[in-house]
CSV table of N, CA and C in Angstrom, one decimal:
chain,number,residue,atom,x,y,z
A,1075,UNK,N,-17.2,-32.8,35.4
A,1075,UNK,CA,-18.5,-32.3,35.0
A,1075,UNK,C,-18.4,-31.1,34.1
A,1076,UNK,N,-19.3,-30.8,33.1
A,1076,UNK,CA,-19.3,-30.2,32.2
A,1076,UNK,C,-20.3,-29.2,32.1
A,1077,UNK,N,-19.9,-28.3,33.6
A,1077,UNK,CA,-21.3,-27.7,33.8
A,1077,UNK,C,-20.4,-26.3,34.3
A,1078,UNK,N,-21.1,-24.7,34.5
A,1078,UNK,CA,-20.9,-23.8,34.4
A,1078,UNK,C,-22.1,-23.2,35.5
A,1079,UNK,N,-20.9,-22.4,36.4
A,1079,UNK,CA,-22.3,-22.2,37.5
A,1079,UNK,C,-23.0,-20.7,37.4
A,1080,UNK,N,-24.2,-20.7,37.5
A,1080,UNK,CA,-25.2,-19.9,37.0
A,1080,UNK,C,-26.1,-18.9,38.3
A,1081,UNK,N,-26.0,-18.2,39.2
A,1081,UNK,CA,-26.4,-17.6,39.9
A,1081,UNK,C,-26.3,-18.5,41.3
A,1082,UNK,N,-25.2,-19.5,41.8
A,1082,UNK,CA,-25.2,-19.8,42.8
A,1082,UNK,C,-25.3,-21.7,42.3
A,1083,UNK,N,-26.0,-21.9,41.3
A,1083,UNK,CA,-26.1,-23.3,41.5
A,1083,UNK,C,-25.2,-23.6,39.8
A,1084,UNK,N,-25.3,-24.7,39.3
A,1084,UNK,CA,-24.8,-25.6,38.5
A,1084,UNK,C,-25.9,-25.6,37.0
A,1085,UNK,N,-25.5,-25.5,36.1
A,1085,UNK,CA,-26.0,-25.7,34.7
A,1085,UNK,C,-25.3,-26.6,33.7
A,1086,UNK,N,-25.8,-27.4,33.0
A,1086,UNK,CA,-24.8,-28.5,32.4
A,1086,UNK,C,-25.3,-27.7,31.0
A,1087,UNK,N,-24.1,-27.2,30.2
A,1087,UNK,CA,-24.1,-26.7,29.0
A,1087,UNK,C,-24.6,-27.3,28.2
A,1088,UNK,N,-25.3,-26.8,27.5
A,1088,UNK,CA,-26.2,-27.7,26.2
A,1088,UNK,C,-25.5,-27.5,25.2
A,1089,UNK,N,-25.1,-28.5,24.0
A,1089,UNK,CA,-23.8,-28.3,23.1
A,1089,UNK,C,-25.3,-27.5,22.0
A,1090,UNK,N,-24.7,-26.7,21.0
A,1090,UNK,CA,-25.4,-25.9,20.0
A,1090,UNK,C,-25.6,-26.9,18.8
A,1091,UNK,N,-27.3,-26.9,18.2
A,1091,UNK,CA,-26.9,-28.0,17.3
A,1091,UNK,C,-26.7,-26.9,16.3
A,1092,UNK,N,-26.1,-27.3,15.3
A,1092,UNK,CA,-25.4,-27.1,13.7
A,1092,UNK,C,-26.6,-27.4,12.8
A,1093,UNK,N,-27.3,-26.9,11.7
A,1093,UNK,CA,-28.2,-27.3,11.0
A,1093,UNK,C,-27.3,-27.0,9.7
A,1094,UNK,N,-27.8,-27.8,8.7
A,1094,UNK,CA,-27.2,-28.1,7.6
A,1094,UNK,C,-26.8,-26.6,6.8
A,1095,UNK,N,-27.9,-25.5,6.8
A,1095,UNK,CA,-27.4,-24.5,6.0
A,1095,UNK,C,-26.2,-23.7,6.9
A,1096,UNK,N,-26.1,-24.0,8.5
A,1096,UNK,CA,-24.7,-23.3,8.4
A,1096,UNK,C,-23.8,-23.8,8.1
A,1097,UNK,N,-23.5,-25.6,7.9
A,1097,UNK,CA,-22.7,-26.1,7.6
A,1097,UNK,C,-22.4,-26.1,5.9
A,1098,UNK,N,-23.2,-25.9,5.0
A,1098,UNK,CA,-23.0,-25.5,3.9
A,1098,UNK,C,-22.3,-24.0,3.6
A,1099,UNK,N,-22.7,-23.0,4.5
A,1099,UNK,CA,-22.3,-21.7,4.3
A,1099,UNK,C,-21.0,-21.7,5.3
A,1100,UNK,N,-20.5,-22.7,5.5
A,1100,UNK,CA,-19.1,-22.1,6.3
A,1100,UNK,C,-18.3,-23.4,5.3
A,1101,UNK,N,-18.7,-24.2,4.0
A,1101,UNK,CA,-18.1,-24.7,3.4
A,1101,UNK,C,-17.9,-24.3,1.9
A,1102,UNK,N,-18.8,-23.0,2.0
A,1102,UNK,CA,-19.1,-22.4,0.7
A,1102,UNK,C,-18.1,-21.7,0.5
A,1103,UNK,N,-18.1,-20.4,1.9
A,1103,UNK,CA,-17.0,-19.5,2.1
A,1103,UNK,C,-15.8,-20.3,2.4
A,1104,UNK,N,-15.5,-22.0,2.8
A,1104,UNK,CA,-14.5,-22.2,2.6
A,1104,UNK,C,-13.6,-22.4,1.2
A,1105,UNK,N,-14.7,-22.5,0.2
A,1105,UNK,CA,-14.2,-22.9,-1.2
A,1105,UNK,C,-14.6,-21.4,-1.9
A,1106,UNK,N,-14.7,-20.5,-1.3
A,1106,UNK,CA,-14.5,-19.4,-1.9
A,1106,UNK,C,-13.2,-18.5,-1.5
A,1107,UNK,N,-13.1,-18.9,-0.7
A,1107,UNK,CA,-12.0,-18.8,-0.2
A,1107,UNK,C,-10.3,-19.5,-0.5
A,1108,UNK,N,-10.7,-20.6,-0.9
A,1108,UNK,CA,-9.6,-21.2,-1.6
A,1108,UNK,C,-10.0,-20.9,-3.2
A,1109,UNK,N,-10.6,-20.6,-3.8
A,1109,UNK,CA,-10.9,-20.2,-5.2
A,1109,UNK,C,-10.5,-19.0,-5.7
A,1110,UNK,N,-10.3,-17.8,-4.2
A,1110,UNK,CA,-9.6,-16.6,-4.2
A,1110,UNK,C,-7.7,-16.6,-4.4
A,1111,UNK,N,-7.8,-17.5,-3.5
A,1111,UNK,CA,-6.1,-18.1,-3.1
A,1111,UNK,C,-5.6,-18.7,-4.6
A,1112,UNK,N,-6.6,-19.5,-4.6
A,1112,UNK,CA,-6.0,-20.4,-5.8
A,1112,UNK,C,-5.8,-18.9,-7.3
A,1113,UNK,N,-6.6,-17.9,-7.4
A,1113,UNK,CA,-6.4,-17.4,-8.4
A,1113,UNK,C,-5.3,-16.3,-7.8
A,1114,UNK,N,-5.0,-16.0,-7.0
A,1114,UNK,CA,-3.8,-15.3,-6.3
A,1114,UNK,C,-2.5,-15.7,-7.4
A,1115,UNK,N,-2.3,-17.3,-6.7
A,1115,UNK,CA,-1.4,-17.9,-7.1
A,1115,UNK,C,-1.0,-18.2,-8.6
A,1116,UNK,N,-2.5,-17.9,-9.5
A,1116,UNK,CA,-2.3,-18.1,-10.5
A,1116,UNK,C,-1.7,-16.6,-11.3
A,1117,UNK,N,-2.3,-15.4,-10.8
A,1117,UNK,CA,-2.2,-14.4,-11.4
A,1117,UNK,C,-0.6,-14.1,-10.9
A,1118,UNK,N,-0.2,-14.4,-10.0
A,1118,UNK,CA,1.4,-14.7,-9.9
A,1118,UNK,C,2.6,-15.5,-10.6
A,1119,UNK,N,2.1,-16.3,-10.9
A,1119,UNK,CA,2.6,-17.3,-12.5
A,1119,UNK,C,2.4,-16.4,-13.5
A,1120,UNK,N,0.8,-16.2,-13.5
A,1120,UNK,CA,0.9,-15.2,-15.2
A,1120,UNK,C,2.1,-14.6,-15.3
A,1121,UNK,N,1.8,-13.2,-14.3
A,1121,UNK,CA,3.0,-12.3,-14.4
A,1121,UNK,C,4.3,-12.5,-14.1
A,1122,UNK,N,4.8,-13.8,-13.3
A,1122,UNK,CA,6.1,-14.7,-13.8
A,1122,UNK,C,6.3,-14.7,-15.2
A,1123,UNK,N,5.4,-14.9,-16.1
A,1123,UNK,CA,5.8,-15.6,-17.7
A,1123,UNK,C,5.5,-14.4,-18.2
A,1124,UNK,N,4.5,-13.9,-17.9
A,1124,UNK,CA,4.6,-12.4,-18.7
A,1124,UNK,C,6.3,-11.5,-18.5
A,1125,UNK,N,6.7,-11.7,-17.5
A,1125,UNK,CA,8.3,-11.2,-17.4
A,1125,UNK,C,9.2,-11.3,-17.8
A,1126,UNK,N,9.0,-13.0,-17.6
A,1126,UNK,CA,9.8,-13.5,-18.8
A,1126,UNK,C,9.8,-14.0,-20.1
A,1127,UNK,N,8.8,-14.1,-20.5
A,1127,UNK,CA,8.6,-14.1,-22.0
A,1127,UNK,C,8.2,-13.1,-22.6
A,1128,UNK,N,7.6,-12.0,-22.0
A,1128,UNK,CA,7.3,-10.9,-23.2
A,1128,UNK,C,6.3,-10.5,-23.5
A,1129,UNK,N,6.0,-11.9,-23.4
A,1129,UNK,CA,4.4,-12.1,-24.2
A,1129,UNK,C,2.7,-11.2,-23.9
A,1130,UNK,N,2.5,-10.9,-24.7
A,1130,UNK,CA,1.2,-10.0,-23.9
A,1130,UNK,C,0.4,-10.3,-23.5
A,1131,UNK,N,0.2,-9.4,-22.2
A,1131,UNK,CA,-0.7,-10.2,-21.5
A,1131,UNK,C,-2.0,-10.7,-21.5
A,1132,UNK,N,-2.6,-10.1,-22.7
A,1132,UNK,CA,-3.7,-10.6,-22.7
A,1132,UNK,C,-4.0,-11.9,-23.4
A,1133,UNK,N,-2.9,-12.7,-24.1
A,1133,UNK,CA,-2.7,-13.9,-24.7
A,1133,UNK,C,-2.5,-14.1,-23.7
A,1134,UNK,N,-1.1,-14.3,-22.7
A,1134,UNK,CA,-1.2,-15.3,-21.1
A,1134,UNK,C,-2.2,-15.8,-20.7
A,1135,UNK,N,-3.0,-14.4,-20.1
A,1135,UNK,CA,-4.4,-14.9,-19.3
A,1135,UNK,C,-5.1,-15.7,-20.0
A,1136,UNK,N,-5.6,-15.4,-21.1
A,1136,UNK,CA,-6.3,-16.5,-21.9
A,1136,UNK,C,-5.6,-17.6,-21.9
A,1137,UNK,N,-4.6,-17.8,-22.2
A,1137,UNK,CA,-3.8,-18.9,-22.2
A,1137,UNK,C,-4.1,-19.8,-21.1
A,1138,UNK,N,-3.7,-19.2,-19.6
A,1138,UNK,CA,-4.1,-19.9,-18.7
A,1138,UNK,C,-5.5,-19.6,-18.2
A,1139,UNK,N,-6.8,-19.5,-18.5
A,1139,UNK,CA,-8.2,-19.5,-18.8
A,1139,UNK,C,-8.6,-21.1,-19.6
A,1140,UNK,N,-7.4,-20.9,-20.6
A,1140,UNK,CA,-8.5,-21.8,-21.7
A,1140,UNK,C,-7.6,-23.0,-21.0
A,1141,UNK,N,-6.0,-23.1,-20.9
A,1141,UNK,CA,-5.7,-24.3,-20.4
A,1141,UNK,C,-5.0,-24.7,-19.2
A,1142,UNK,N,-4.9,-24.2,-18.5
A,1142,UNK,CA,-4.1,-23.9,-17.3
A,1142,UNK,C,-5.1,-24.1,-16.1
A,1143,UNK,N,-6.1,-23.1,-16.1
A,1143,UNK,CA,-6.4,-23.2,-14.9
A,1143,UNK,C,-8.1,-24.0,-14.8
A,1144,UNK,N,-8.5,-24.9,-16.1
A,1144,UNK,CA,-9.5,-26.2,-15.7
A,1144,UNK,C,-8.5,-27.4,-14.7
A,1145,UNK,N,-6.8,-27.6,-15.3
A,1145,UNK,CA,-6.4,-28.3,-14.6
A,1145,UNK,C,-6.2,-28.3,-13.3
A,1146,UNK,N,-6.8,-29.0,-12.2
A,1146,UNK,CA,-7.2,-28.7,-10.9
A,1146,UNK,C,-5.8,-30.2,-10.7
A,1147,UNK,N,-4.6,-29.4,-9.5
A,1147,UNK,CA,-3.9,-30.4,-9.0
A,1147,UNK,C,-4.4,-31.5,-8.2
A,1148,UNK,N,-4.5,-32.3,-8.3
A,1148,UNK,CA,-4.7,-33.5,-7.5
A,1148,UNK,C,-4.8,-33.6,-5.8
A,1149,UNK,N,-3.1,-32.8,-6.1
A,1149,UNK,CA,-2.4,-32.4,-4.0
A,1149,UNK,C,-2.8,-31.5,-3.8
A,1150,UNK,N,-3.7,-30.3,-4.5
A,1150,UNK,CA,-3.8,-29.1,-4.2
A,1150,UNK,C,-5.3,-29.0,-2.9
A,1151,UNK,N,-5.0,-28.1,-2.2
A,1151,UNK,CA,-6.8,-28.2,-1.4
A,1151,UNK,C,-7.3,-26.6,-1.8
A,1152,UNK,N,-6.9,-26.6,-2.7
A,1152,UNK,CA,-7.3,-25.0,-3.0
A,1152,UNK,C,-8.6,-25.1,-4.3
A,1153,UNK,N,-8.6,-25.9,-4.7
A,1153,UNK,CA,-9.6,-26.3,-5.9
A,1153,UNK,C,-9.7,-24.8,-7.1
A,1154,UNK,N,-10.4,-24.8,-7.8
A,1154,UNK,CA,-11.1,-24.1,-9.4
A,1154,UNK,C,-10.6,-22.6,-9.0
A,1155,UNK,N,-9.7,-21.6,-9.6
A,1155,UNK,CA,-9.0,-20.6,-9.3
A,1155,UNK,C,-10.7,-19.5,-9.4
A,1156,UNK,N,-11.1,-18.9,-8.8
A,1156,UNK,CA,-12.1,-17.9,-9.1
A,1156,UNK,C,-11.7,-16.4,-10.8
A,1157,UNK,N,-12.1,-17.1,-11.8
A,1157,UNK,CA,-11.9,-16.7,-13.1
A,1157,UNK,C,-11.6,-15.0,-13.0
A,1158,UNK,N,-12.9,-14.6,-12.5
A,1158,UNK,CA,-12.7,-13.0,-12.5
A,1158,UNK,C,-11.8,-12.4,-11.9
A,1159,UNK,N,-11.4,-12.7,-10.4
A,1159,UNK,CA,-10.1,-12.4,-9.7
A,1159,UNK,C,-9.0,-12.7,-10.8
A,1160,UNK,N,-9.1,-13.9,-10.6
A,1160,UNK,CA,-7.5,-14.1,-11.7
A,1160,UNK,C,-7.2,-13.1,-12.8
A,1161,UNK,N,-8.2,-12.8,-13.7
A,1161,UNK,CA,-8.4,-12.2,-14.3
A,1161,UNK,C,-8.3,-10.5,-14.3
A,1162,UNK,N,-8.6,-9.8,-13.2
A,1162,UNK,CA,-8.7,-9.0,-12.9
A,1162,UNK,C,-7.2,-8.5,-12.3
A,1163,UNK,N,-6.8,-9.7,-11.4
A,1163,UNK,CA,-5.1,-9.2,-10.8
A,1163,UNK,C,-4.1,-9.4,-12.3
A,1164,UNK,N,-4.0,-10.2,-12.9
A,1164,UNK,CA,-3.3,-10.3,-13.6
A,1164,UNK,C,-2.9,-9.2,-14.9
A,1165,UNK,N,-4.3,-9.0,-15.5
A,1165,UNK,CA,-4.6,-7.8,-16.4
A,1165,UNK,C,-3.8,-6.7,-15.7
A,1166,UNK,N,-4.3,-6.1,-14.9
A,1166,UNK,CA,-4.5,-5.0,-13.8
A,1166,UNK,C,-3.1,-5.1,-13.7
A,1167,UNK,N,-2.3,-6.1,-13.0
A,1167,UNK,CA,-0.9,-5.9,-13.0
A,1167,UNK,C,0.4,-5.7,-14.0
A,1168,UNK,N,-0.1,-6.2,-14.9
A,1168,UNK,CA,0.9,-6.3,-16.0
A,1168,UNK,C,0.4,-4.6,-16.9
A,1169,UNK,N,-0.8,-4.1,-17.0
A,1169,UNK,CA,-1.4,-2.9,-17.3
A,1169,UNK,C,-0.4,-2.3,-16.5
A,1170,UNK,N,-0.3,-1.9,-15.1
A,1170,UNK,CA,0.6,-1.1,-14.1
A,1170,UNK,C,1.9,-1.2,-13.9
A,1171,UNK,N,2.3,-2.4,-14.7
A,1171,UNK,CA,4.1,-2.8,-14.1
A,1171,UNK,C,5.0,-1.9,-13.7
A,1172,UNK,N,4.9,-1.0,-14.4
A,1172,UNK,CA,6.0,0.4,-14.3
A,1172,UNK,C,5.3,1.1,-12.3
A,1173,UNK,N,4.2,1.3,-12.5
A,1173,UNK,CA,3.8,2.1,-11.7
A,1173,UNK,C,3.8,1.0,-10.4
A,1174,UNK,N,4.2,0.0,-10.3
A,1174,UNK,CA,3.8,-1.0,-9.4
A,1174,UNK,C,5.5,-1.4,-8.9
A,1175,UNK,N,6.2,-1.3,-9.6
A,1175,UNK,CA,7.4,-1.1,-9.8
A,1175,UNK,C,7.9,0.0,-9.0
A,1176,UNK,N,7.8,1.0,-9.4
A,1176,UNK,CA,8.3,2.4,-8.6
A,1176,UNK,C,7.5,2.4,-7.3
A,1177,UNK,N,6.4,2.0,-7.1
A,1177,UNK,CA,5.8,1.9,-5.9
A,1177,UNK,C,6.6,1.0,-4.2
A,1178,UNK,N,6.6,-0.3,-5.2
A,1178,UNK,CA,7.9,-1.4,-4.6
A,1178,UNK,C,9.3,-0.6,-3.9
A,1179,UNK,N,9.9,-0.1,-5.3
A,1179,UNK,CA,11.2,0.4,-5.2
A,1179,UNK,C,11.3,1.8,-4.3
A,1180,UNK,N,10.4,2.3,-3.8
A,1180,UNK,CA,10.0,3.0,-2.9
A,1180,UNK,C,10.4,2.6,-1.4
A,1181,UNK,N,9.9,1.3,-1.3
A,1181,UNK,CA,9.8,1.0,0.4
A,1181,UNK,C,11.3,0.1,0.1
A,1182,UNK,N,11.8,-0.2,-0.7
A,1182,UNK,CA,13.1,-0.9,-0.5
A,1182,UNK,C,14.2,-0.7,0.1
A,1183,UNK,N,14.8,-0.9,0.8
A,1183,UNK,CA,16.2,-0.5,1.6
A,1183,UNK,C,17.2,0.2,0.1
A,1184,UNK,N,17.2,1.3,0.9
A,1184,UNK,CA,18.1,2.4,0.3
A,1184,UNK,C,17.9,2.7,-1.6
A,1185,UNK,N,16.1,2.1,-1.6
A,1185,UNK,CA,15.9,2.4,-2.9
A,1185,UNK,C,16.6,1.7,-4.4
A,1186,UNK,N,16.7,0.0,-3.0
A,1186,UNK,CA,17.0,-0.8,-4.1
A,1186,UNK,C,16.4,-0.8,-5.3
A,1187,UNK,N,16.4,-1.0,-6.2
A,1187,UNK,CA,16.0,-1.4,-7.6
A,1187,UNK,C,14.7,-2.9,-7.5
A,1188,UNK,N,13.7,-2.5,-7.7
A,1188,UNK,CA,12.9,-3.9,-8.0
A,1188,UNK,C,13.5,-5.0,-9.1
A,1189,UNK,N,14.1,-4.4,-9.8
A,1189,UNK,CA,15.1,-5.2,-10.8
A,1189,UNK,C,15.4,-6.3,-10.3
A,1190,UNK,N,16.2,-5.9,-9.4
A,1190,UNK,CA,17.2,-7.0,-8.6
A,1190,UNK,C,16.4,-7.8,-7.9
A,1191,UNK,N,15.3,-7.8,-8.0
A,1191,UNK,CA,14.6,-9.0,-7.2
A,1191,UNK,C,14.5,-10.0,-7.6
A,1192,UNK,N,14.5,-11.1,-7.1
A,1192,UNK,CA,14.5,-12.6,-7.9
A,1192,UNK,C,12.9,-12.4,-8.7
A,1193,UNK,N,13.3,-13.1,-9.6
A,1193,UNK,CA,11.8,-13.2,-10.4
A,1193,UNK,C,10.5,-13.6,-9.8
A,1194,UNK,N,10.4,-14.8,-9.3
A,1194,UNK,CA,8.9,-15.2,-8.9
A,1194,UNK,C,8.7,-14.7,-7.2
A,1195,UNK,N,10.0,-13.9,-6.5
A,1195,UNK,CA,9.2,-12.5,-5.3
A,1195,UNK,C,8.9,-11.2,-6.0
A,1196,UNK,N,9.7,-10.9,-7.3
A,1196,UNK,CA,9.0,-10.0,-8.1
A,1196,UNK,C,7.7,-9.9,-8.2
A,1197,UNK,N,7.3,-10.9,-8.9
A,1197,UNK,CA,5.8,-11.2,-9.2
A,1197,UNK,C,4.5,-11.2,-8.0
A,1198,UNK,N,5.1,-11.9,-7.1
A,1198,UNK,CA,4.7,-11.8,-5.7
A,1198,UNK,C,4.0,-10.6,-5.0
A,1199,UNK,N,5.3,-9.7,-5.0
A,1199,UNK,CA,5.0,-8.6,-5.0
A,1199,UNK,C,4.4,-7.4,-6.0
A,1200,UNK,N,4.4,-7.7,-7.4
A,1200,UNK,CA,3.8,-7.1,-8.0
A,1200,UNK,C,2.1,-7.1,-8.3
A,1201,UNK,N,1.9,-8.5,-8.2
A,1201,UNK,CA,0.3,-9.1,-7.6
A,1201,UNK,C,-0.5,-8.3,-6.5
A,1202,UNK,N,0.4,-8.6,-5.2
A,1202,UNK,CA,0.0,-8.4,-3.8
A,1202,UNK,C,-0.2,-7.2,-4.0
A,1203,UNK,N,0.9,-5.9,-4.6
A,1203,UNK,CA,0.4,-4.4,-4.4
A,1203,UNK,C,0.0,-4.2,-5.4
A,1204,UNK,N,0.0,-4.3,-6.5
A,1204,UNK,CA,-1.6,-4.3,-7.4
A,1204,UNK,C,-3.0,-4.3,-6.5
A,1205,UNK,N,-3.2,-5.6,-5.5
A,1205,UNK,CA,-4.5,-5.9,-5.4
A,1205,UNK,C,-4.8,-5.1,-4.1
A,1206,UNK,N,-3.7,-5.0,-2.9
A,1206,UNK,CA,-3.7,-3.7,-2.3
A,1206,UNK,C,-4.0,-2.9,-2.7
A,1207,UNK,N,-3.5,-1.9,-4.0
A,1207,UNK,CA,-4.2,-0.9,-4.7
A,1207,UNK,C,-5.3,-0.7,-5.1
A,1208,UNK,N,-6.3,-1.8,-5.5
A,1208,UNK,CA,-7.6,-1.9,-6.4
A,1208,UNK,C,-8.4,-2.4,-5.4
A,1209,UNK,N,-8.2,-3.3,-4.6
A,1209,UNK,CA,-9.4,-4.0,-3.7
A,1209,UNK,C,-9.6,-3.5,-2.4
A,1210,UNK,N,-10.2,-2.6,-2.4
A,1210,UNK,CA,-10.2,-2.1,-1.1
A,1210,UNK,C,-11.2,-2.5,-0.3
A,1211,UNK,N,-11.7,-3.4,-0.8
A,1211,UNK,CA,-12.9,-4.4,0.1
A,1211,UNK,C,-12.2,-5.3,0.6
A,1212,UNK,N,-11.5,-6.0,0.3
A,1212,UNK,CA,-10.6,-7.0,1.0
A,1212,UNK,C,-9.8,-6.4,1.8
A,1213,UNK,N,-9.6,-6.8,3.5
A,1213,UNK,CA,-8.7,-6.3,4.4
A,1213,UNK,C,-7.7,-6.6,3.8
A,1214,UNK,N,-6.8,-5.4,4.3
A,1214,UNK,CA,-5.0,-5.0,3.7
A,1214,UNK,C,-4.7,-6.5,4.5
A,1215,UNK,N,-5.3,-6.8,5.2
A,1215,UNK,CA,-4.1,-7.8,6.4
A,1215,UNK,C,-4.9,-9.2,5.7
A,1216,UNK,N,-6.1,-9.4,4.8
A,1216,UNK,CA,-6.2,-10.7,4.6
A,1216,UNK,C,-5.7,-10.5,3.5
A,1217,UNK,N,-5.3,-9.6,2.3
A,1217,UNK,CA,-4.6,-10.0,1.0
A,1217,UNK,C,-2.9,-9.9,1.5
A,1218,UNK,N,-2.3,-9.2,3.0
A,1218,UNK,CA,-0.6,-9.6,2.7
A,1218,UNK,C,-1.2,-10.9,3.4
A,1219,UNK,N,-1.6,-11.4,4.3
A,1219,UNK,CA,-1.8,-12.9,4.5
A,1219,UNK,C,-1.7,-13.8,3.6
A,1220,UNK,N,-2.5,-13.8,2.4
A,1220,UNK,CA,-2.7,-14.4,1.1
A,1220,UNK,C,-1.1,-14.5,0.4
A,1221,UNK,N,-0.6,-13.4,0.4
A,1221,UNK,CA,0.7,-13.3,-0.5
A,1221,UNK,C,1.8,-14.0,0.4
A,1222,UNK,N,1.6,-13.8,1.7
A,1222,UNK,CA,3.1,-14.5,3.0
A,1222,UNK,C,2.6,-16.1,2.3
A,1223,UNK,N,1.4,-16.6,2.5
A,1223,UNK,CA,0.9,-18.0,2.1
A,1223,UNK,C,1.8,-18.4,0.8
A,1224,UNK,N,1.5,-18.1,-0.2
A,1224,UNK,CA,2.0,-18.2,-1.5
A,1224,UNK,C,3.5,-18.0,-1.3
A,1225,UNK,N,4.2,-16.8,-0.8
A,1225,UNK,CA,5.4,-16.9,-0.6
A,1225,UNK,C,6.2,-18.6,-0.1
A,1226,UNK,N,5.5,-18.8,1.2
A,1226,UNK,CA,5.4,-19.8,2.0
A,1226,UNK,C,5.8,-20.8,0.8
A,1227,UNK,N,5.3,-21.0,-0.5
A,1227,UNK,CA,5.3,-22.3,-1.1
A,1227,UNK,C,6.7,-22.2,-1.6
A,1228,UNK,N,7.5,-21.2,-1.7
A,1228,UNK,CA,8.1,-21.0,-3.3
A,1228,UNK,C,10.0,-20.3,-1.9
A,1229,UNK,N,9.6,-19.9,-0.9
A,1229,UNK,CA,10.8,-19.4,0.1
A,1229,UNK,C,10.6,-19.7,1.5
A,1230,UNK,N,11.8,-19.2,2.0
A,1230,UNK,CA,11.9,-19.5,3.7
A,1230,UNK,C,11.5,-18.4,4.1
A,1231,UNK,N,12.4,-18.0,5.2
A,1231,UNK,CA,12.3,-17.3,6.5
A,1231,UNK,C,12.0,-15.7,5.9
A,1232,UNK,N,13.2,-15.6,5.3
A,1232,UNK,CA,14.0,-13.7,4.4
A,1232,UNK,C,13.0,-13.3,3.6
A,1233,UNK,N,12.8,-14.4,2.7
A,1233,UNK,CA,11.9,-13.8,1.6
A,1233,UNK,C,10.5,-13.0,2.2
A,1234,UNK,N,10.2,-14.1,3.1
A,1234,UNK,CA,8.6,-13.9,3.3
A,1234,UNK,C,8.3,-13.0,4.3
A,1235,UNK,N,9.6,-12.6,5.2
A,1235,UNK,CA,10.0,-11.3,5.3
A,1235,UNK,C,9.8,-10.2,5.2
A,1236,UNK,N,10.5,-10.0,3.8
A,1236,UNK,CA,10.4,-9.1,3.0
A,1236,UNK,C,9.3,-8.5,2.4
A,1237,UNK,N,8.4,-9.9,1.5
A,1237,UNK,CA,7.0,-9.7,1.1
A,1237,UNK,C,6.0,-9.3,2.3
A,1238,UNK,N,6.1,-9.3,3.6
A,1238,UNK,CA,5.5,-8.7,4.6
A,1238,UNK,C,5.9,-7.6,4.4
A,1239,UNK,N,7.0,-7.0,5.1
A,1239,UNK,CA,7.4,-5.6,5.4
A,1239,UNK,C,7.3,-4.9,3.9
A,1240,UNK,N,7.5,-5.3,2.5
A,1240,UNK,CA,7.6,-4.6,1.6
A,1240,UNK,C,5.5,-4.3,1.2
A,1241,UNK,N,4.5,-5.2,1.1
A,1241,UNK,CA,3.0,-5.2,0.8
A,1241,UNK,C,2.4,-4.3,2.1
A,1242,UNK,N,2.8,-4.4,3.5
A,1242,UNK,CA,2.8,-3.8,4.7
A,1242,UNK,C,2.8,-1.8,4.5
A,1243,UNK,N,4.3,-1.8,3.9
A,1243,UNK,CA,4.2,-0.4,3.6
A,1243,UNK,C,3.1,0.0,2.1
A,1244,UNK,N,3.3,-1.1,1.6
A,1244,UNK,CA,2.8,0.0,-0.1
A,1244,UNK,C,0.8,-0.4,0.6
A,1245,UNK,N,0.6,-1.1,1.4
A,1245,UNK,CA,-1.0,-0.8,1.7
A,1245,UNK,C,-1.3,0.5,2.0
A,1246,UNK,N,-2.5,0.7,1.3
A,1246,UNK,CA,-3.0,1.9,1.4
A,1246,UNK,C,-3.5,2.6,2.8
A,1247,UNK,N,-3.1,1.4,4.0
A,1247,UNK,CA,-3.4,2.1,5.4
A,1247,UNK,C,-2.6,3.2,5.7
A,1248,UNK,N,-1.0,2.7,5.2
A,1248,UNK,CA,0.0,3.6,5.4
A,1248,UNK,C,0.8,4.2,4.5
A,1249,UNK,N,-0.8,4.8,3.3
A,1249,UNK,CA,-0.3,5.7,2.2
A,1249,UNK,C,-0.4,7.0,2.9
């Protein structure tokens, strides 16, 4: 029986109906939520190619604006990257590299060099504490979530690790 007892006797739980606008508003915030992810990931690419090609950043982003990011992957469940985020981490990081940089190389074991970091955890991390730095509406713990995710696609166990304990320290909880 599917019942819960209530001052001595028995109550059969009435299931809650669902009406359409909550079911729209917990599908809205789902795709806003993947549209945040999705531009995460993309402002992580930018600043991949901005690294290694040189190129300035403000031709990238556009670059991937006008052709990159209409193409929606097929396998992806992350759908249409949110423009202004993307936009916003990307500029914003490549604008700060130096300072985003010494920030990193800060919390590093024994003051490794960000140099030495493989390129696309570079970027990773240069994203993730960028947006640590600037979005202070977004919980510290749902943007290194976002960045462990993305990690998740691209490394194992060490990397994703590291992008915790390294985004962990440079949040501004434990400036």
């Amino acid at each position: 029986c599917d019942c819960m007892p209530i001052s001595g006797s028995y109550k059969t739980k009435v299931p809650r109906v669902i009406n359409d606008e909550e079911i729209l508003d917990e599908a809205e915030k789902s795709a806003i939520n993947s549209s945040r992810t999705a531009a995460r990931l993309k402002a992580v690419q930018a600043i991949y190619q901005i690294a290694m090609t040189g190129e300035p950043s403000d031709v990238v982003v556009e670059e991937f604006i006008q052709y990159r990011l209409p193409i929606i992957d097929k396998s992806s469940t992350l759908g249409f990257p949110d423009i202004d985020l993307f936009r916003d981490l990307a500029l914003g990081t490549a604008r700060e590299m130096e300072e985003l940089d010494a920030l990193i190389t800060n919390v590093l074991v024994d003051r490794w060099s960000s140099d030495r970091l493989e390129s696309t955890l570079h970027a990773i991390l240069r994203v993730g504490s960028y947006e640590l730095q600037h979005h202070s509406l977004t919980p510290s713990a749902v943007v290194i979530s976002e960045y462990l995710e993305i990690t998740h696609a691209f490394y194992d166990g060490k990397a994703v690790g590291l992008v915790n304990g390294v985004l962990d320290a440079v949040s501004p909880k434990n400036s």
